[in-house]
Amino acid sequence: AQSVTQLDSQVPVFEEAPVELRCNYSSSVSVYLFWYVQYPNQGLQLLLKYLSGSTLVESINGFEAEFNKSQTSFHLRKPSVHISDTAEYFCAVSDGFQKLVFGTGTRLLVSP
Amino acid sequence: DTAVSQTPKYLVTQMGNDKSIKCEQNLGHDTMYWYKQDSKKFLKIMFSYNNKELIINETVPNRFSPKSPDKAHLNLHINSLELGDSAVYFCASSQVGVAGYEQFFGPGTRLTVL
């Protein structure tokens, strides 16, 4: 069975500071990894994904995540956050079949 | 155009009532899902349909019954609502064969049972 651990339930950070949201997964098979973002009172939007190839993946709004197979991690980073990045971030894993398993989410709180 | 839409957006009802939530996707996907997000924001899959056939049925009370009249629609009917059913319910869709089965989510339906 697959599982995802997001150790930080909440990460407060000041605007323009760097941030890292941690994600560790457990799986006995090859995995696909995703980060989804949920803005207040909205649905989930895909932020970025790792399927294969380069272990560093980037989103259009400055986030990046690195797949580390030996550490079974897929941490999300941004070098300089904005107020508008305040949201709930979910890491998820799929084994290639229909089921996505989500972590418990990390609330990113950006303050001025 | 909205890719995955759900109605209603908010649903407030009394315990014991029966209610339905509707979901439609216009992405041409062949697989649709229902997720439940509880008050602590934890997301868990409930059901998945592929080409109108049930393929994932997690441990969900049988008061919950999904129905897929066609590939573009997946509805969720809930009988005898209980307080613990209060949550946000998300519909999602994906296309089999697309690597990683990226899922597209609807805006959610916030169900409040009084």
mmCIF file with all atom_site columns, C-alpha atoms in Angstrom:
data_model
loop_
_atom_site.group_PDB
_atom_site.id
_atom_site.type_symbol
_atom_site.label_atom_id
_atom_site.label_alt_id
_atom_site.label_comp_id
_atom_site.label_asym_id
_atom_site.label_entity_id
_atom_site.label_seq_id
_atom_site.pdbx_PDB_ins_code
_atom_site.Cartn_x
_atom_site.Cartn_y
_atom_site.Cartn_z
_atom_site.occupancy
_atom_site.B_iso_or_equiv
_atom_site.pdbx_formal_charge
_atom_site.auth_seq_id
_atom_site.auth_comp_id
_atom_site.auth_asym_id
_atom_site.auth_atom_id
_atom_site.pdbx_PDB_model_num
ATOM 1   C CA . ALA A 1 1   ? 0.000   0.000  0.000   1.00 0.00 ? 1   ALA A CA 1
ATOM 2   C CA . GLN A 1 2   ? 1.110   3.517  -0.666  1.00 0.00 ? 2   GLN A CA 1
ATOM 3   C CA . SER A 1 3   ? 1.214   6.351  1.820   1.00 0.00 ? 3   SER A CA 1
ATOM 4   C CA . VAL A 1 4   ? 2.280   9.970  1.939   1.00 0.00 ? 4   VAL A CA 1
ATOM 5   C CA . THR A 1 5   ? 3.577   11.880 4.941   1.00 0.00 ? 5   THR A CA 1
ATOM 6   C CA . GLN A 1 6   ? 3.566   15.629 5.175   1.00 0.00 ? 6   GLN A CA 1
ATOM 7   C CA . LEU A 1 7   ? 5.192   16.318 8.506   1.00 0.00 ? 7   LEU A CA 1
ATOM 8   C CA . ASP A 1 8   ? 4.385   20.019 8.700   1.00 0.00 ? 8   ASP A CA 1
ATOM 9   C CA . SER A 1 9   ? 0.720   20.832 9.153   1.00 0.00 ? 9   SER A CA 1
ATOM 10  C CA . GLN A 1 10  ? 1.436   24.562 8.964   1.00 0.00 ? 10  GLN A CA 1
ATOM 11  C CA . VAL A 1 11  ? 4.380   26.617 7.737   1.00 0.00 ? 11  VAL A CA 1
ATOM 12  C CA . PRO A 1 12  ? 4.395   30.351 8.526   1.00 0.00 ? 12  PRO A CA 1
ATOM 13  C CA . VAL A 1 13  ? 6.800   32.449 6.485   1.00 0.00 ? 13  VAL A CA 1
ATOM 14  C CA . PHE A 1 14  ? 7.376   36.098 5.659   1.00 0.00 ? 14  PHE A CA 1
ATOM 15  C CA . GLU A 1 15  ? 6.889   37.426 2.166   1.00 0.00 ? 15  GLU A CA 1
ATOM 16  C CA . GLU A 1 16  ? 9.954   37.103 -0.087  1.00 0.00 ? 16  GLU A CA 1
ATOM 17  C CA . ALA A 1 17  ? 11.497  34.445 2.168   1.00 0.00 ? 17  ALA A CA 1
ATOM 18  C CA . PRO A 1 18  ? 12.287  30.953 0.833   1.00 0.00 ? 18  PRO A CA 1
ATOM 19  C CA . VAL A 1 19  ? 10.126  28.011 1.807   1.00 0.00 ? 19  VAL A CA 1
ATOM 20  C CA . GLU A 1 20  ? 10.287  24.223 1.713   1.00 0.00 ? 20  GLU A CA 1
ATOM 21  C CA . LEU A 1 21  ? 7.270   21.982 2.229   1.00 0.00 ? 21  LEU A CA 1
ATOM 22  C CA . ARG A 1 22  ? 8.246   18.421 3.018   1.00 0.00 ? 22  ARG A CA 1
ATOM 23  C CA . CYS A 1 23  ? 6.755   15.277 1.533   1.00 0.00 ? 23  CYS A CA 1
ATOM 24  C CA . ASN A 1 24  ? 7.821   11.676 2.043   1.00 0.00 ? 24  ASN A CA 1
ATOM 25  C CA . TYR A 1 25  ? 6.146   8.707  0.441   1.00 0.00 ? 25  TYR A CA 1
ATOM 26  C CA . SER A 1 26  ? 6.068   4.978  0.850   1.00 0.00 ? 26  SER A CA 1
ATOM 27  C CA . SER A 1 27  ? 5.513   2.604  -2.039  1.00 0.00 ? 27  SER A CA 1
ATOM 28  C CA . SER A 1 28  ? 6.685   -0.803 -3.171  1.00 0.00 ? 28  SER A CA 1
ATOM 29  C CA . VAL A 1 29  ? 6.337   0.026  -6.864  1.00 0.00 ? 29  VAL A CA 1
ATOM 30  C CA . SER A 1 30  ? 7.339   2.820  -9.205  1.00 0.00 ? 30  SER A CA 1
ATOM 31  C CA . VAL A 1 31  ? 5.433   5.961  -8.428  1.00 0.00 ? 31  VAL A CA 1
ATOM 32  C CA . TYR A 1 32  ? 4.156   9.135  -9.910  1.00 0.00 ? 32  TYR A CA 1
ATOM 33  C CA . LEU A 1 33  ? 4.252   12.116 -7.570  1.00 0.00 ? 33  LEU A CA 1
ATOM 34  C CA . PHE A 1 34  ? 2.149   15.253 -7.512  1.00 0.00 ? 34  PHE A CA 1
ATOM 35  C CA . TRP A 1 35  ? 1.770   18.503 -5.644  1.00 0.00 ? 35  TRP A CA 1
ATOM 36  C CA . TYR A 1 36  ? -1.685  20.038 -5.628  1.00 0.00 ? 36  TYR A CA 1
ATOM 37  C CA . VAL A 1 37  ? -2.593  23.474 -4.242  1.00 0.00 ? 37  VAL A CA 1
ATOM 38  C CA . GLN A 1 38  ? -5.935  24.437 -2.729  1.00 0.00 ? 38  GLN A CA 1
ATOM 39  C CA . TYR A 1 39  ? -6.657  28.139 -2.345  1.00 0.00 ? 39  TYR A CA 1
ATOM 40  C CA . PRO A 1 40  ? -9.278  29.123 0.257   1.00 0.00 ? 40  PRO A CA 1
ATOM 41  C CA . ASN A 1 41  ? -12.755 27.861 -0.628  1.00 0.00 ? 41  ASN A CA 1
ATOM 42  C CA . GLN A 1 42  ? -11.597 26.438 -3.940  1.00 0.00 ? 42  GLN A CA 1
ATOM 43  C CA . GLY A 1 43  ? -10.910 23.044 -5.460  1.00 0.00 ? 43  GLY A CA 1
ATOM 44  C CA . LEU A 1 44  ? -7.510  21.464 -5.976  1.00 0.00 ? 44  LEU A CA 1
ATOM 45  C CA . GLN A 1 45  ? -5.227  22.561 -8.777  1.00 0.00 ? 45  GLN A CA 1
ATOM 46  C CA . LEU A 1 46  ? -2.226  20.645 -10.003 1.00 0.00 ? 46  LEU A CA 1
ATOM 47  C CA . LEU A 1 47  ? 0.968   22.535 -9.190  1.00 0.00 ? 47  LEU A CA 1
ATOM 48  C CA . LEU A 1 48  ? 3.555   20.137 -10.587 1.00 0.00 ? 48  LEU A CA 1
ATOM 49  C CA . LYS A 1 49  ? 4.194   16.458 -11.131 1.00 0.00 ? 49  LYS A CA 1
ATOM 50  C CA . TYR A 1 50  ? 6.989   13.941 -11.444 1.00 0.00 ? 50  TYR A CA 1
ATOM 51  C CA . LEU A 1 51  ? 6.392   11.073 -13.864 1.00 0.00 ? 51  LEU A CA 1
ATOM 52  C CA . SER A 1 52  ? 9.864   10.126 -15.073 1.00 0.00 ? 52  SER A CA 1
ATOM 53  C CA . GLY A 1 53  ? 13.057  11.662 -16.387 1.00 0.00 ? 53  GLY A CA 1
ATOM 54  C CA . SER A 1 54  ? 14.596  14.706 -14.723 1.00 0.00 ? 54  SER A CA 1
ATOM 55  C CA . THR A 1 55  ? 14.184  14.527 -10.985 1.00 0.00 ? 55  THR A CA 1
ATOM 56  C CA . LEU A 1 56  ? 13.719  18.301 -10.715 1.00 0.00 ? 56  LEU A CA 1
ATOM 57  C CA . VAL A 1 57  ? 10.337  19.566 -11.854 1.00 0.00 ? 57  VAL A CA 1
ATOM 58  C CA . GLU A 1 58  ? 9.125   23.139 -11.961 1.00 0.00 ? 58  GLU A CA 1
ATOM 59  C CA . SER A 1 59  ? 5.819   24.961 -12.023 1.00 0.00 ? 59  SER A CA 1
ATOM 60  C CA . ILE A 1 60  ? 4.974   28.118 -13.926 1.00 0.00 ? 60  ILE A CA 1
ATOM 61  C CA . ASN A 1 61  ? 4.701   30.208 -10.744 1.00 0.00 ? 61  ASN A CA 1
ATOM 62  C CA . GLY A 1 62  ? 8.198   29.574 -9.373  1.00 0.00 ? 62  GLY A CA 1
ATOM 63  C CA . PHE A 1 63  ? 7.732   26.403 -7.331  1.00 0.00 ? 63  PHE A CA 1
ATOM 64  C CA . GLU A 1 64  ? 9.971   23.396 -7.853  1.00 0.00 ? 64  GLU A CA 1
ATOM 65  C CA . ALA A 1 65  ? 10.154  19.911 -6.399  1.00 0.00 ? 65  ALA A CA 1
ATOM 66  C CA . GLU A 1 66  ? 12.856  17.292 -6.486  1.00 0.00 ? 66  GLU A CA 1
ATOM 67  C CA . PHE A 1 67  ? 12.216  13.578 -6.595  1.00 0.00 ? 67  PHE A CA 1
ATOM 68  C CA . ASN A 1 68  ? 14.703  11.751 -4.382  1.00 0.00 ? 68  ASN A CA 1
ATOM 69  C CA . LYS A 1 69  ? 14.274  8.015  -4.698  1.00 0.00 ? 69  LYS A CA 1
ATOM 70  C CA . SER A 1 70  ? 16.820  7.057  -2.046  1.00 0.00 ? 70  SER A CA 1
ATOM 71  C CA . GLN A 1 71  ? 15.143  9.292  0.529   1.00 0.00 ? 71  GLN A CA 1
ATOM 72  C CA . THR A 1 72  ? 11.644  8.635  -0.829  1.00 0.00 ? 72  THR A CA 1
ATOM 73  C CA . SER A 1 73  ? 10.983  12.343 -0.791  1.00 0.00 ? 73  SER A CA 1
ATOM 74  C CA . PHE A 1 74  ? 9.396   14.934 -3.051  1.00 0.00 ? 74  PHE A CA 1
ATOM 75  C CA . HIS A 1 75  ? 9.871   18.239 -1.230  1.00 0.00 ? 75  HIS A CA 1
ATOM 76  C CA . LEU A 1 76  ? 8.381   21.422 -2.638  1.00 0.00 ? 76  LEU A CA 1
ATOM 77  C CA . ARG A 1 77  ? 10.432  24.617 -2.629  1.00 0.00 ? 77  ARG A CA 1
ATOM 78  C CA . LYS A 1 78  ? 10.135  28.218 -3.648  1.00 0.00 ? 78  LYS A CA 1
ATOM 79  C CA . PRO A 1 79  ? 13.008  30.720 -3.320  1.00 0.00 ? 79  PRO A CA 1
ATOM 80  C CA . SER A 1 80  ? 10.795  33.738 -2.653  1.00 0.00 ? 80  SER A CA 1
ATOM 81  C CA . VAL A 1 81  ? 7.119   33.480 -1.665  1.00 0.00 ? 81  VAL A CA 1
ATOM 82  C CA . HIS A 1 82  ? 4.298   35.964 -2.206  1.00 0.00 ? 82  HIS A CA 1
ATOM 83  C CA . ILE A 1 83  ? 1.221   36.710 -0.129  1.00 0.00 ? 83  ILE A CA 1
ATOM 84  C CA . SER A 1 84  ? -0.797  35.071 -2.897  1.00 0.00 ? 84  SER A CA 1
ATOM 85  C CA . ASP A 1 85  ? 0.961   31.737 -2.254  1.00 0.00 ? 85  ASP A CA 1
ATOM 86  C CA . THR A 1 86  ? -1.013  31.381 0.977   1.00 0.00 ? 86  THR A CA 1
ATOM 87  C CA . ALA A 1 87  ? -2.896  28.115 0.503   1.00 0.00 ? 87  ALA A CA 1
ATOM 88  C CA . GLU A 1 88  ? -3.085  24.463 1.466   1.00 0.00 ? 88  GLU A CA 1
ATOM 89  C CA . TYR A 1 89  ? -0.566  22.253 -0.349  1.00 0.00 ? 89  TYR A CA 1
ATOM 90  C CA . PHE A 1 90  ? -1.123  18.536 -0.836  1.00 0.00 ? 90  PHE A CA 1
ATOM 91  C CA . CYS A 1 91  ? 1.437   15.964 -1.870  1.00 0.00 ? 91  CYS A CA 1
ATOM 92  C CA . ALA A 1 92  ? 0.028   12.875 -3.579  1.00 0.00 ? 92  ALA A CA 1
ATOM 93  C CA . VAL A 1 93  ? 1.306   9.581  -4.941  1.00 0.00 ? 93  VAL A CA 1
ATOM 94  C CA . SER A 1 94  ? -0.050  7.286  -7.642  1.00 0.00 ? 94  SER A CA 1
ATOM 95  C CA . ASP A 1 95  ? 1.198   3.876  -8.703  1.00 0.00 ? 95  ASP A CA 1
ATOM 96  C CA . GLY A 1 96  ? 0.007   4.498  -12.249 1.00 0.00 ? 96  GLY A CA 1
ATOM 97  C CA . PHE A 1 97  ? -3.456  3.135  -11.689 1.00 0.00 ? 97  PHE A CA 1
ATOM 98  C CA . GLN A 1 98  ? -6.495  5.154  -10.892 1.00 0.00 ? 98  GLN A CA 1
ATOM 99  C CA . LYS A 1 99  ? -5.961  5.808  -7.214  1.00 0.00 ? 99  LYS A CA 1
ATOM 100 C CA . LEU A 1 100 ? -4.305  8.949  -5.832  1.00 0.00 ? 100 LEU A CA 1
ATOM 101 C CA . VAL A 1 101 ? -3.224  8.826  -2.201  1.00 0.00 ? 101 VAL A CA 1
ATOM 102 C CA . PHE A 1 102 ? -2.917  12.234 -0.576  1.00 0.00 ? 102 PHE A CA 1
ATOM 103 C CA . GLY A 1 103 ? -0.911  13.480 2.357   1.00 0.00 ? 103 GLY A CA 1
ATOM 104 C CA . THR A 1 104 ? -2.627  15.390 5.133   1.00 0.00 ? 104 THR A CA 1
ATOM 105 C CA . GLY A 1 105 ? -1.698  18.747 3.646   1.00 0.00 ? 105 GLY A CA 1
ATOM 106 C CA . THR A 1 106 ? 0.516   21.658 4.685   1.00 0.00 ? 106 THR A CA 1
ATOM 107 C CA . ARG A 1 107 ? -0.942  25.087 5.196   1.00 0.00 ? 107 ARG A CA 1
ATOM 108 C CA . LEU A 1 108 ? 1.447   27.757 3.918   1.00 0.00 ? 108 LEU A CA 1
ATOM 109 C CA . LEU A 1 109 ? 0.835   31.097 5.629   1.00 0.00 ? 109 LEU A CA 1
ATOM 110 C CA . VAL A 1 110 ? 2.661   34.034 4.052   1.00 0.00 ? 110 VAL A CA 1
ATOM 111 C CA . SER A 1 111 ? 2.622   37.274 5.978   1.00 0.00 ? 111 SER A CA 1
ATOM 112 C CA . PRO A 1 112 ? 3.935   40.731 5.018   1.00 0.00 ? 112 PRO A CA 1
ATOM 113 C CA . ASP B 2 1   ? -15.460 26.740 -19.917 1.00 0.00 ? 1   ASP B CA 1
ATOM 114 C CA . THR B 2 2   ? -15.397 24.876 -16.607 1.00 0.00 ? 2   THR B CA 1
ATOM 115 C CA . ALA B 2 3   ? -13.576 21.553 -16.971 1.00 0.00 ? 3   ALA B CA 1
ATOM 116 C CA . VAL B 2 4   ? -15.097 19.765 -13.963 1.00 0.00 ? 4   VAL B CA 1
ATOM 117 C CA . SER B 2 5   ? -18.247 21.245 -12.457 1.00 0.00 ? 5   SER B CA 1
ATOM 118 C CA . GLN B 2 6   ? -20.295 20.268 -9.439  1.00 0.00 ? 6   GLN B CA 1
ATOM 119 C CA . THR B 2 7   ? -23.730 21.233 -8.200  1.00 0.00 ? 7   THR B CA 1
ATOM 120 C CA . PRO B 2 8   ? -24.656 22.434 -5.736  1.00 0.00 ? 8   PRO B CA 1
ATOM 121 C CA . LYS B 2 9   ? -21.719 24.347 -4.322  1.00 0.00 ? 9   LYS B CA 1
ATOM 122 C CA . TYR B 2 10  ? -23.283 24.419 -0.848  1.00 0.00 ? 10  TYR B CA 1
ATOM 123 C CA . LEU B 2 11  ? -25.781 22.001 0.648   1.00 0.00 ? 11  LEU B CA 1
ATOM 124 C CA . VAL B 2 12  ? -27.285 22.401 4.107   1.00 0.00 ? 12  VAL B CA 1
ATOM 125 C CA . THR B 2 13  ? -29.723 19.737 5.263   1.00 0.00 ? 13  THR B CA 1
ATOM 126 C CA . GLN B 2 14  ? -31.136 17.952 8.268   1.00 0.00 ? 14  GLN B CA 1
ATOM 127 C CA . MET B 2 15  ? -30.055 14.589 9.612   1.00 0.00 ? 15  MET B CA 1
ATOM 128 C CA . GLY B 2 16  ? -31.945 11.705 8.069   1.00 0.00 ? 16  GLY B CA 1
ATOM 129 C CA . ASN B 2 17  ? -32.564 13.423 4.741   1.00 0.00 ? 17  ASN B CA 1
ATOM 130 C CA . ASP B 2 18  ? -31.499 12.086 1.338   1.00 0.00 ? 18  ASP B CA 1
ATOM 131 C CA . LYS B 2 19  ? -29.486 14.318 -0.979  1.00 0.00 ? 19  LYS B CA 1
ATOM 132 C CA . SER B 2 20  ? -27.610 14.175 -4.287  1.00 0.00 ? 20  SER B CA 1
ATOM 133 C CA . ILE B 2 21  ? -24.546 15.929 -5.646  1.00 0.00 ? 21  ILE B CA 1
ATOM 134 C CA . LYS B 2 22  ? -23.955 16.125 -9.376  1.00 0.00 ? 22  LYS B CA 1
ATOM 135 C CA . CYS B 2 23  ? -20.682 16.221 -11.282 1.00 0.00 ? 23  CYS B CA 1
ATOM 136 C CA . GLU B 2 24  ? -19.969 16.815 -14.944 1.00 0.00 ? 24  GLU B CA 1
ATOM 137 C CA . GLN B 2 25  ? -16.707 16.981 -16.869 1.00 0.00 ? 25  GLN B CA 1
ATOM 138 C CA . ASN B 2 26  ? -16.172 18.297 -20.384 1.00 0.00 ? 26  ASN B CA 1
ATOM 139 C CA . LEU B 2 27  ? -12.579 17.107 -20.766 1.00 0.00 ? 27  LEU B CA 1
ATOM 140 C CA . GLY B 2 28  ? -13.481 13.912 -22.600 1.00 0.00 ? 28  GLY B CA 1
ATOM 141 C CA . HIS B 2 29  ? -11.991 11.822 -19.795 1.00 0.00 ? 29  HIS B CA 1
ATOM 142 C CA . ASP B 2 30  ? -13.085 8.251  -19.228 1.00 0.00 ? 30  ASP B CA 1
ATOM 143 C CA . THR B 2 31  ? -12.542 8.040  -15.455 1.00 0.00 ? 31  THR B CA 1
ATOM 144 C CA . MET B 2 32  ? -14.252 9.988  -12.690 1.00 0.00 ? 32  MET B CA 1
ATOM 145 C CA . TYR B 2 33  ? -13.853 10.041 -8.920  1.00 0.00 ? 33  TYR B CA 1
ATOM 146 C CA . TRP B 2 34  ? -15.446 11.181 -5.685  1.00 0.00 ? 34  TRP B CA 1
ATOM 147 C CA . TYR B 2 35  ? -13.275 12.353 -2.805  1.00 0.00 ? 35  TYR B CA 1
ATOM 148 C CA . LYS B 2 36  ? -14.251 13.417 0.688   1.00 0.00 ? 36  LYS B CA 1
ATOM 149 C CA . GLN B 2 37  ? -12.345 16.176 2.489   1.00 0.00 ? 37  GLN B CA 1
ATOM 150 C CA . ASP B 2 38  ? -13.010 16.284 6.216   1.00 0.00 ? 38  ASP B CA 1
ATOM 151 C CA . SER B 2 39  ? -12.768 19.211 8.592   1.00 0.00 ? 39  SER B CA 1
ATOM 152 C CA . LYS B 2 40  ? -9.029  18.639 9.009   1.00 0.00 ? 40  LYS B CA 1
ATOM 153 C CA . LYS B 2 41  ? -8.570  18.934 5.240   1.00 0.00 ? 41  LYS B CA 1
ATOM 154 C CA . PHE B 2 42  ? -7.754  15.235 4.858   1.00 0.00 ? 42  PHE B CA 1
ATOM 155 C CA . LEU B 2 43  ? -8.640  13.991 1.370   1.00 0.00 ? 43  LEU B CA 1
ATOM 156 C CA . LYS B 2 44  ? -9.735  10.409 0.817   1.00 0.00 ? 44  LYS B CA 1
ATOM 157 C CA . ILE B 2 45  ? -10.992 8.701  -2.284  1.00 0.00 ? 45  ILE B CA 1
ATOM 158 C CA . MET B 2 46  ? -14.464 7.222  -2.071  1.00 0.00 ? 46  MET B CA 1
ATOM 159 C CA . PHE B 2 47  ? -15.294 5.902  -5.529  1.00 0.00 ? 47  PHE B CA 1
ATOM 160 C CA . SER B 2 48  ? -13.948 5.751  -9.048  1.00 0.00 ? 48  SER B CA 1
ATOM 161 C CA . TYR B 2 49  ? -15.741 4.952  -12.298 1.00 0.00 ? 49  TYR B CA 1
ATOM 162 C CA . ASN B 2 50  ? -14.134 4.090  -15.608 1.00 0.00 ? 50  ASN B CA 1
ATOM 163 C CA . ASN B 2 51  ? -16.415 4.155  -18.647 1.00 0.00 ? 51  ASN B CA 1
ATOM 164 C CA . LYS B 2 52  ? -19.450 3.999  -16.352 1.00 0.00 ? 52  LYS B CA 1
ATOM 165 C CA . GLU B 2 53  ? -18.129 0.978  -14.464 1.00 0.00 ? 53  GLU B CA 1
ATOM 166 C CA . LEU B 2 54  ? -17.254 1.081  -10.773 1.00 0.00 ? 54  LEU B CA 1
ATOM 167 C CA . ILE B 2 55  ? -13.557 0.306  -10.320 1.00 0.00 ? 55  ILE B CA 1
ATOM 168 C CA . ILE B 2 56  ? -12.713 1.713  -6.896  1.00 0.00 ? 56  ILE B CA 1
ATOM 169 C CA . ASN B 2 57  ? -15.030 1.413  -3.926  1.00 0.00 ? 57  ASN B CA 1
ATOM 170 C CA . GLU B 2 58  ? -13.262 2.302  -0.711  1.00 0.00 ? 58  GLU B CA 1
ATOM 171 C CA . THR B 2 59  ? -14.694 1.553  2.700   1.00 0.00 ? 59  THR B CA 1
ATOM 172 C CA . VAL B 2 60  ? -17.693 3.803  2.423   1.00 0.00 ? 60  VAL B CA 1
ATOM 173 C CA . PRO B 2 61  ? -21.074 3.263  4.126   1.00 0.00 ? 61  PRO B CA 1
ATOM 174 C CA . ASN B 2 62  ? -23.626 1.847  1.717   1.00 0.00 ? 62  ASN B CA 1
ATOM 175 C CA . ARG B 2 63  ? -25.741 4.956  2.349   1.00 0.00 ? 63  ARG B CA 1
ATOM 176 C CA . PHE B 2 64  ? -23.486 6.467  -0.329  1.00 0.00 ? 64  PHE B CA 1
ATOM 177 C CA . SER B 2 65  ? -24.361 5.367  -3.837  1.00 0.00 ? 65  SER B CA 1
ATOM 178 C CA . PRO B 2 66  ? -22.579 6.717  -6.903  1.00 0.00 ? 66  PRO B CA 1
ATOM 179 C CA . LYS B 2 67  ? -24.228 6.632  -10.311 1.00 0.00 ? 67  LYS B CA 1
ATOM 180 C CA . SER B 2 68  ? -22.598 7.259  -13.678 1.00 0.00 ? 68  SER B CA 1
ATOM 181 C CA . PRO B 2 69  ? -25.192 7.686  -16.448 1.00 0.00 ? 69  PRO B CA 1
ATOM 182 C CA . ASP B 2 70  ? -22.418 8.331  -18.984 1.00 0.00 ? 70  ASP B CA 1
ATOM 183 C CA . LYS B 2 71  ? -18.678 8.978  -19.108 1.00 0.00 ? 71  LYS B CA 1
ATOM 184 C CA . ALA B 2 72  ? -19.113 12.693 -18.546 1.00 0.00 ? 72  ALA B CA 1
ATOM 185 C CA . HIS B 2 73  ? -21.271 12.482 -15.418 1.00 0.00 ? 73  HIS B CA 1
ATOM 186 C CA . LEU B 2 74  ? -20.850 10.989 -11.972 1.00 0.00 ? 74  LEU B CA 1
ATOM 187 C CA . ASN B 2 75  ? -23.457 11.687 -9.328  1.00 0.00 ? 75  ASN B CA 1
ATOM 188 C CA . LEU B 2 76  ? -23.356 10.897 -5.631  1.00 0.00 ? 76  LEU B CA 1
ATOM 189 C CA . HIS B 2 77  ? -26.516 10.076 -3.734  1.00 0.00 ? 77  HIS B CA 1
ATOM 190 C CA . ILE B 2 78  ? -26.474 9.957  0.055   1.00 0.00 ? 78  ILE B CA 1
ATOM 191 C CA . ASN B 2 79  ? -29.285 8.370  2.058   1.00 0.00 ? 79  ASN B CA 1
ATOM 192 C CA . SER B 2 80  ? -30.133 8.983  5.700   1.00 0.00 ? 80  SER B CA 1
ATOM 193 C CA . LEU B 2 81  ? -27.592 11.740 6.182   1.00 0.00 ? 81  LEU B CA 1
ATOM 194 C CA . GLU B 2 82  ? -25.628 11.767 9.429   1.00 0.00 ? 82  GLU B CA 1
ATOM 195 C CA . LEU B 2 83  ? -23.715 14.522 11.198  1.00 0.00 ? 83  LEU B CA 1
ATOM 196 C CA . GLY B 2 84  ? -20.428 12.831 10.277  1.00 0.00 ? 84  GLY B CA 1
ATOM 197 C CA . ASP B 2 85  ? -21.216 13.211 6.584   1.00 0.00 ? 85  ASP B CA 1
ATOM 198 C CA . SER B 2 86  ? -20.532 16.940 6.879   1.00 0.00 ? 86  SER B CA 1
ATOM 199 C CA . ALA B 2 87  ? -17.514 17.565 4.656   1.00 0.00 ? 87  ALA B CA 1
ATOM 200 C CA . VAL B 2 88  ? -16.460 18.950 1.306   1.00 0.00 ? 88  VAL B CA 1
ATOM 201 C CA . TYR B 2 89  ? -16.983 16.480 -1.514  1.00 0.00 ? 89  TYR B CA 1
ATOM 202 C CA . PHE B 2 90  ? -14.794 16.788 -4.592  1.00 0.00 ? 90  PHE B CA 1
ATOM 203 C CA . CYS B 2 91  ? -15.352 15.270 -7.971  1.00 0.00 ? 91  CYS B CA 1
ATOM 204 C CA . ALA B 2 92  ? -12.358 14.650 -10.244 1.00 0.00 ? 92  ALA B CA 1
ATOM 205 C CA . SER B 2 93  ? -11.643 13.160 -13.646 1.00 0.00 ? 93  SER B CA 1
ATOM 206 C CA . SER B 2 94  ? -8.699  11.685 -15.526 1.00 0.00 ? 94  SER B CA 1
ATOM 207 C CA . GLN B 2 95  ? -7.895  9.795  -18.708 1.00 0.00 ? 95  GLN B CA 1
ATOM 208 C CA . VAL B 2 96  ? -6.629  6.224  -18.597 1.00 0.00 ? 96  VAL B CA 1
ATOM 209 C CA . GLY B 2 97  ? -3.404  5.876  -20.526 1.00 0.00 ? 97  GLY B CA 1
ATOM 210 C CA . VAL B 2 98  ? -2.212  9.380  -19.740 1.00 0.00 ? 98  VAL B CA 1
ATOM 211 C CA . ALA B 2 99  ? 0.934   8.871  -17.689 1.00 0.00 ? 99  ALA B CA 1
ATOM 212 C CA . GLY B 2 100 ? 0.388   9.184  -13.981 1.00 0.00 ? 100 GLY B CA 1
ATOM 213 C CA . TYR B 2 101 ? -3.372  9.556  -14.298 1.00 0.00 ? 101 TYR B CA 1
ATOM 214 C CA . GLU B 2 102 ? -3.289  13.288 -13.551 1.00 0.00 ? 102 GLU B CA 1
ATOM 215 C CA . GLN B 2 103 ? -6.629  14.151 -12.014 1.00 0.00 ? 103 GLN B CA 1
ATOM 216 C CA . PHE B 2 104 ? -8.586  17.362 -12.554 1.00 0.00 ? 104 PHE B CA 1
ATOM 217 C CA . PHE B 2 105 ? -10.766 18.475 -9.668  1.00 0.00 ? 105 PHE B CA 1
ATOM 218 C CA . GLY B 2 106 ? -14.069 20.255 -9.434  1.00 0.00 ? 106 GLY B CA 1
ATOM 219 C CA . PRO B 2 107 ? -14.669 23.206 -7.081  1.00 0.00 ? 107 PRO B CA 1
ATOM 220 C CA . GLY B 2 108 ? -16.209 21.046 -4.361  1.00 0.00 ? 108 GLY B CA 1
ATOM 221 C CA . THR B 2 109 ? -19.588 20.771 -2.661  1.00 0.00 ? 109 THR B CA 1
ATOM 222 C CA . ARG B 2 110 ? -19.680 21.787 0.983   1.00 0.00 ? 110 ARG B CA 1
ATOM 223 C CA . LEU B 2 111 ? -22.246 19.564 2.731   1.00 0.00 ? 111 LEU B CA 1
ATOM 224 C CA . THR B 2 112 ? -23.432 20.577 6.181   1.00 0.00 ? 112 THR B CA 1
ATOM 225 C CA . VAL B 2 113 ? -25.698 18.190 8.078   1.00 0.00 ? 113 VAL B CA 1
ATOM 226 C CA . LEU B 2 114 ? -27.567 19.746 11.001  1.00 0.00 ? 114 LEU B CA 1
#
